[in-house]
Amino acid sequence: MKILHLDTNHDLLINQLRDLGFANDEDYTSSKVDIEKKISSYDGIVIRSRFTIDKSFLDAATNLKFIGRVGAGLENIDCDYANSKGITLIAAPEGNRNAVGEHALGMLLSLFNKLNKADREVREGKWLREANRGVELDGKTIGLIGYGNMGKAFAKKLRGFDVQVLCYDIKEDVGDENAKQVSLEEFQKKVEVVSLHTPQTPLTLGMINAQFINDFKQSFWFINTARGKSVVTADLVEALQSGKILGAGLDVLEYEKASFETLFSSELPEAFQYVIQAENVLLTPHVAGWTVESKEKLAQTIVDKIKAKFC
């Protein structure tokens, strides 16, 4: 079987696939149009987020048996159409779930203790102790929306704290020893921190909006290490201004393009300009699952799944 690699990944991915008997070609620069012209020669492709895999691409890929996405989400692939053609879709949420859990915890602790704000002020010669008085995590009720690989990883990280962890998910019976599954009504009544761990689907697009936010009984902190388009940023800004949301840690943004890496290629929306300036907002460039260790684990997960299916 011939595999075309469209993004660079950990060396082990190609090396181990080669050892398993696969032929591996690499093309990290050609346009999508040029890739489509030759894709019929390949049985599999491995991609991160370089471009979307749509119907026209899949129609050109007449011999394609699998798509390996080195990451957790598959929103850049027309999954229904790929499935209709018998193409196996392989993702690797197991590979970066621990990294996401640690990043979410780091964001939360940084927000509670104003670490980034305090660091910046000290560097500017300001010694403002009272203005940087923190909040403790112990005793809080943490709410996780989505309790799959990422949600479970974050809940596991919270075990060292004296907190109550609740989860809300459209699937039934996903709760475990680390998080109690509750109804949305109970979730919105009790939680003081909301952390988003959902994939991008028609159900989750724009789900964090004004109505959803205002249905919470009390003000809360918000963490998003999932997908940016699940949040209506203008509504988030309104909630930050009113105090309904006390602070936000955003690793992903509504305005990201398909590649996740061209955010600043166009004029920034007004809501995002506010977010950039807000002292109670912590921003990172879609790197929650982007660690030295996860790079290796993501690649290994893809290899293992290809091996299990095709060897």
Tab-separated table of N, CA, C and O in Angstrom, residues 184-247:
chain	number	residue	atom	x	y	z
A	184	LEU	N	-28.256	19.048	31.994
A	184	LEU	CA	-27.815	20.409	31.688
A	184	LEU	C	-28.364	21.391	32.726
A	184	LEU	O	-27.672	22.334	33.129
A	185	GLU	N	-29.577	21.177	33.160
A	185	GLU	CA	-30.185	22.063	34.163
A	185	GLU	C	-29.380	22.058	35.458
A	185	GLU	O	-29.077	23.122	36.025
A	186	GLU	N	-29.023	20.881	35.940
A	186	GLU	CA	-28.226	20.792	37.172
A	186	GLU	C	-26.831	21.369	36.950
A	186	GLU	O	-26.280	22.052	37.826
A	187	PHE	N	-26.271	21.099	35.779
A	187	PHE	CA	-24.951	21.615	35.414
A	187	PHE	C	-24.930	23.141	35.515
A	187	PHE	O	-24.076	23.732	36.169
A	188	GLN	N	-25.911	23.776	34.885
A	188	GLN	CA	-25.944	25.240	34.855
A	188	GLN	C	-26.314	25.842	36.203
A	188	GLN	O	-26.042	27.013	36.457
A	189	LYS	N	-26.875	25.057	37.063
A	189	LYS	CA	-27.240	25.532	38.388
A	189	LYS	C	-26.053	25.534	39.346
A	189	LYS	O	-25.931	26.420	40.208
A	190	LYS	N	-25.124	24.567	39.189
A	190	LYS	CA	-24.122	24.339	40.219
A	190	LYS	C	-22.695	24.772	39.876
A	190	LYS	O	-21.924	25.117	40.770
A	191	VAL	N	-22.300	24.753	38.608
A	191	VAL	CA	-20.868	24.884	38.310
A	191	VAL	C	-20.378	26.316	38.443
A	191	VAL	O	-21.113	27.281	38.225
A	192	GLU	N	-19.084	26.420	38.783
A	192	GLU	CA	-18.404	27.709	38.907
A	192	GLU	C	-17.293	27.880	37.876
A	192	GLU	O	-16.776	28.977	37.679
A	193	VAL	N	-16.938	26.771	37.242
A	193	VAL	CA	-15.969	26.769	36.148
A	193	VAL	C	-16.542	25.902	35.033
A	193	VAL	O	-17.036	24.801	35.295
A	194	VAL	N	-16.499	26.385	33.798
A	194	VAL	CA	-16.949	25.609	32.646
A	194	VAL	C	-15.760	25.378	31.722
A	194	VAL	O	-15.095	26.334	31.309
A	195	SER	N	-15.495	24.107	31.417
A	195	SER	CA	-14.412	23.760	30.499
A	195	SER	C	-14.997	22.971	29.339
A	195	SER	O	-15.701	21.971	29.539
A	196	LEU	N	-14.718	23.432	28.126
A	196	LEU	CA	-15.322	22.851	26.928
A	196	LEU	C	-14.412	21.779	26.330
A	196	LEU	O	-13.228	22.026	26.077
A	197	HIS	N	-14.990	20.588	26.068
A	197	HIS	CA	-14.215	19.458	25.528
A	197	HIS	C	-15.016	18.710	24.472
A	197	HIS	O	-15.044	17.477	24.450
A	198	THR	N	-15.648	19.459	23.574
A	198	THR	CA	-16.492	18.873	22.539
A	198	THR	C	-15.822	18.965	21.169
A	198	THR	O	-15.044	19.876	20.914
A	199	PRO	N	-16.157	18.033	20.254
A	199	PRO	CA	-15.681	18.158	18.874
A	199	PRO	C	-16.482	19.219	18.145
A	199	PRO	O	-17.504	19.706	18.652
A	200	GLN	N	-16.039	19.593	16.947
A	200	GLN	CA	-16.808	20.534	16.136
A	200	GLN	C	-17.805	19.755	15.289
A	200	GLN	O	-17.430	18.992	14.399
A	201	THR	N	-19.075	19.940	15.582
A	201	THR	CA	-20.155	19.295	14.846
A	201	THR	C	-21.268	20.320	14.654
A	201	THR	O	-21.236	21.403	15.256
A	202	PRO	N	-22.286	20.020	13.839
A	202	PRO	CA	-23.410	20.950	13.718
A	202	PRO	C	-24.057	21.265	15.064
A	202	PRO	O	-24.565	22.371	15.271
A	203	LEU	N	-24.012	20.329	16.007
A	203	LEU	CA	-24.605	20.558	17.324
A	203	LEU	C	-23.798	21.530	18.175
A	203	LEU	O	-24.358	22.232	19.020
A	204	THR	N	-22.482	21.565	17.976
A	204	THR	CA	-21.637	22.378	18.852
A	204	THR	C	-21.279	23.735	18.265
A	204	THR	O	-20.745	24.581	18.977
A	205	LEU	N	-21.553	23.969	16.995
A	205	LEU	CA	-21.242	25.268	16.398
A	205	LEU	C	-22.060	26.361	17.083
A	205	LEU	O	-23.286	26.318	17.095
A	206	GLY	N	-21.385	27.322	17.665
A	206	GLY	CA	-22.058	28.442	18.318
A	206	GLY	C	-22.839	28.076	19.563
A	206	GLY	O	-23.694	28.849	20.009
A	207	MET	N	-22.519	26.943	20.181
A	207	MET	CA	-23.320	26.503	21.334
A	207	MET	C	-23.110	27.382	22.558
A	207	MET	O	-24.024	27.555	23.374
A	208	ILE	N	-21.934	27.977	22.711
A	208	ILE	CA	-21.688	28.884	23.829
A	208	ILE	C	-22.081	30.275	23.367
A	208	ILE	O	-21.274	31.047	22.843
A	209	ASN	N	-23.367	30.590	23.539
A	209	ASN	CA	-23.913	31.874	23.091
A	209	ASN	C	-24.575	32.589	24.265
A	209	ASN	O	-24.540	32.102	25.403
A	210	ALA	N	-25.175	33.733	24.005
A	210	ALA	CA	-25.734	34.553	25.085
A	210	ALA	C	-26.780	33.791	25.890
A	210	ALA	O	-26.778	33.841	27.124
A	211	GLN	N	-27.677	33.096	25.203
A	211	GLN	CA	-28.721	32.373	25.927
A	211	GLN	C	-28.124	31.277	26.806
A	211	GLN	O	-28.506	31.128	27.970
A	212	PHE	N	-27.183	30.532	26.249
A	212	PHE	CA	-26.555	29.448	27.005
A	212	PHE	C	-25.828	29.997	28.230
A	212	PHE	O	-25.948	29.471	29.337
A	213	ILE	N	-25.081	31.080	28.053
A	213	ILE	CA	-24.332	31.686	29.150
A	213	ILE	C	-25.270	32.206	30.241
A	213	ILE	O	-25.047	31.989	31.435
A	214	ASN	N	-26.325	32.874	29.831
A	214	ASN	CA	-27.231	33.495	30.806
A	214	ASN	C	-28.098	32.486	31.548
A	214	ASN	O	-28.713	32.825	32.565
A	215	ASP	N	-28.144	31.252	31.055
A	215	ASP	CA	-28.898	30.210	31.749
A	215	ASP	C	-28.164	29.681	32.987
A	215	ASP	O	-28.754	28.936	33.779
A	216	PHE	N	-26.904	30.070	33.170
A	216	PHE	CA	-26.170	29.663	34.367
A	216	PHE	C	-26.640	30.493	35.557
A	216	PHE	O	-26.836	31.705	35.441
A	217	LYS	N	-26.798	29.848	36.683
A	217	LYS	CA	-27.333	30.521	37.877
A	217	LYS	C	-26.359	31.552	38.413
A	217	LYS	O	-26.753	32.607	38.903
A	218	GLN	N	-25.059	31.261	38.344
A	218	GLN	CA	-24.056	32.156	38.905
A	218	GLN	C	-22.964	32.460	37.879
A	218	GLN	O	-22.861	31.796	36.846
A	219	SER	N	-22.176	33.476	38.169
A	219	SER	CA	-21.052	33.800	37.308
A	219	SER	C	-20.041	32.656	37.324
A	219	SER	O	-19.935	31.923	38.312
A	220	PHE	N	-19.302	32.499	36.230
A	220	PHE	CA	-18.375	31.378	36.144
A	220	PHE	C	-17.149	31.732	35.320
A	220	PHE	O	-17.127	32.718	34.579
A	221	TRP	N	-16.117	30.912	35.474
A	221	TRP	CA	-14.900	30.993	34.678
A	221	TRP	C	-15.050	30.052	33.488
A	221	TRP	O	-15.694	29.017	33.595
A	222	PHE	N	-14.423	30.407	32.362
A	222	PHE	CA	-14.613	29.620	31.140
A	222	PHE	C	-13.272	29.243	30.514
A	222	PHE	O	-12.404	30.100	30.334
A	223	ILE	N	-13.120	27.953	30.183
A	223	ILE	CA	-11.922	27.445	29.520
A	223	ILE	C	-12.338	26.760	28.229
A	223	ILE	O	-13.258	25.932	28.223
A	224	ASN	N	-11.667	27.084	27.130
A	224	ASN	CA	-11.944	26.399	25.861
A	224	ASN	C	-10.653	25.897	25.231
A	224	ASN	O	-9.856	26.665	24.707
A	225	THR	N	-10.468	24.582	25.297
A	225	THR	CA	-9.351	23.927	24.605
A	225	THR	C	-9.892	23.018	23.512
A	225	THR	O	-9.179	22.137	23.034
A	226	ALA	N	-11.151	23.240	23.115
A	226	ALA	CA	-11.806	22.353	22.148
A	226	ALA	C	-11.764	22.948	20.747
A	226	ALA	O	-10.765	22.801	20.037
A	227	ARG	N	-12.820	23.630	20.348
A	227	ARG	CA	-12.890	24.244	19.033
A	227	ARG	C	-13.441	25.658	19.155
A	227	ARG	O	-14.425	25.903	19.852
A	228	GLY	N	-12.818	26.587	18.451
A	228	GLY	CA	-13.172	27.994	18.570
A	228	GLY	C	-14.562	28.318	18.091
A	228	GLY	O	-15.233	29.197	18.637
A	229	LYS	N	-15.016	27.631	17.039
A	229	LYS	CA	-16.319	27.953	16.463
A	229	LYS	C	-17.480	27.476	17.326
A	229	LYS	O	-18.641	27.721	16.993
A	230	SER	N	-17.187	26.824	18.447
A	230	SER	CA	-18.246	26.472	19.393
A	230	SER	C	-18.659	27.666	20.241
A	230	SER	O	-19.665	27.601	20.950
A	231	VAL	N	-17.900	28.754	20.179
A	231	VAL	CA	-18.145	29.931	21.009
A	231	VAL	C	-18.474	31.133	20.128
A	231	VAL	O	-17.747	31.428	19.177
A	232	VAL	N	-19.552	31.818	20.457
A	232	VAL	CA	-19.869	33.093	19.804
A	232	VAL	C	-19.089	34.166	20.559
A	232	VAL	O	-19.472	34.562	21.666
A	233	THR	N	-18.001	34.622	19.983
A	233	THR	CA	-17.076	35.484	20.704
A	233	THR	C	-17.725	36.790	21.148
A	233	THR	O	-17.457	37.293	22.246
A	234	ALA	N	-18.593	37.350	20.323
A	234	ALA	CA	-19.264	38.600	20.700
A	234	ALA	C	-20.095	38.401	21.963
A	234	ALA	O	-20.138	39.282	22.833
A	235	ASP	N	-20.736	37.248	22.089
A	235	ASP	CA	-21.526	36.965	23.287
A	235	ASP	C	-20.617	36.713	24.491
A	235	ASP	O	-20.954	37.096	25.623
A	236	LEU	N	-19.478	36.075	24.251
A	236	LEU	CA	-18.498	35.872	25.313
A	236	LEU	C	-17.994	37.215	25.835
A	236	LEU	O	-17.888	37.430	27.052
A	237	VAL	N	-17.709	38.139	24.929
A	237	VAL	CA	-17.229	39.466	25.319
A	237	VAL	C	-18.285	40.191	26.143
A	237	VAL	O	-17.972	40.802	27.176
A	238	GLU	N	-19.528	40.106	25.729
A	238	GLU	CA	-20.608	40.746	26.486
A	238	GLU	C	-20.686	40.181	27.900
A	238	GLU	O	-20.880	40.923	28.875
A	239	ALA	N	-20.492	38.871	28.026
A	239	ALA	CA	-20.529	38.230	29.347
A	239	ALA	C	-19.318	38.610	30.185
A	239	ALA	O	-19.423	38.766	31.410
A	240	LEU	N	-18.168	38.781	29.567
A	240	LEU	CA	-16.985	39.250	30.290
A	240	LEU	C	-17.195	40.683	30.791
A	240	LEU	O	-16.828	41.022	31.918
A	241	GLN	N	-17.805	41.512	29.958
A	241	GLN	CA	-18.039	42.902	30.339
A	241	GLN	C	-19.061	43.027	31.461
A	241	GLN	O	-18.942	43.898	32.329
A	242	SER	N	-20.047	42.156	31.471
A	242	SER	CA	-21.094	42.215	32.493
A	242	SER	C	-20.688	41.511	33.785
A	242	SER	O	-21.324	41.706	34.823
A	243	GLY	N	-19.628	40.688	33.726
A	243	GLY	CA	-19.209	39.928	34.898
A	243	GLY	C	-19.857	38.563	35.006
A	243	GLY	O	-19.601	37.820	35.952
A	244	LYS	N	-20.703	38.207	34.029
A	244	LYS	CA	-21.300	36.867	34.043
A	244	LYS	C	-20.222	35.802	33.863
A	244	LYS	O	-20.281	34.727	34.469
A	245	ILE	N	-19.249	36.104	33.014
A	245	ILE	CA	-18.044	35.274	32.916
A	245	ILE	C	-16.914	36.040	33.584
A	245	ILE	O	-16.607	37.180	33.229
A	246	LEU	N	-16.305	35.410	34.585
A	246	LEU	CA	-15.298	36.076	35.416
A	246	LEU	C	-13.941	36.164	34.734
A	246	LEU	O	-13.148	37.062	35.022
A	247	GLY	N	-13.671	35.237	33.847
A	247	GLY	CA	-12.416	35.205	33.120
A	247	GLY	C	-12.454	34.039	32.161
A	247	GLY	O	-13.241	33.097	32.326
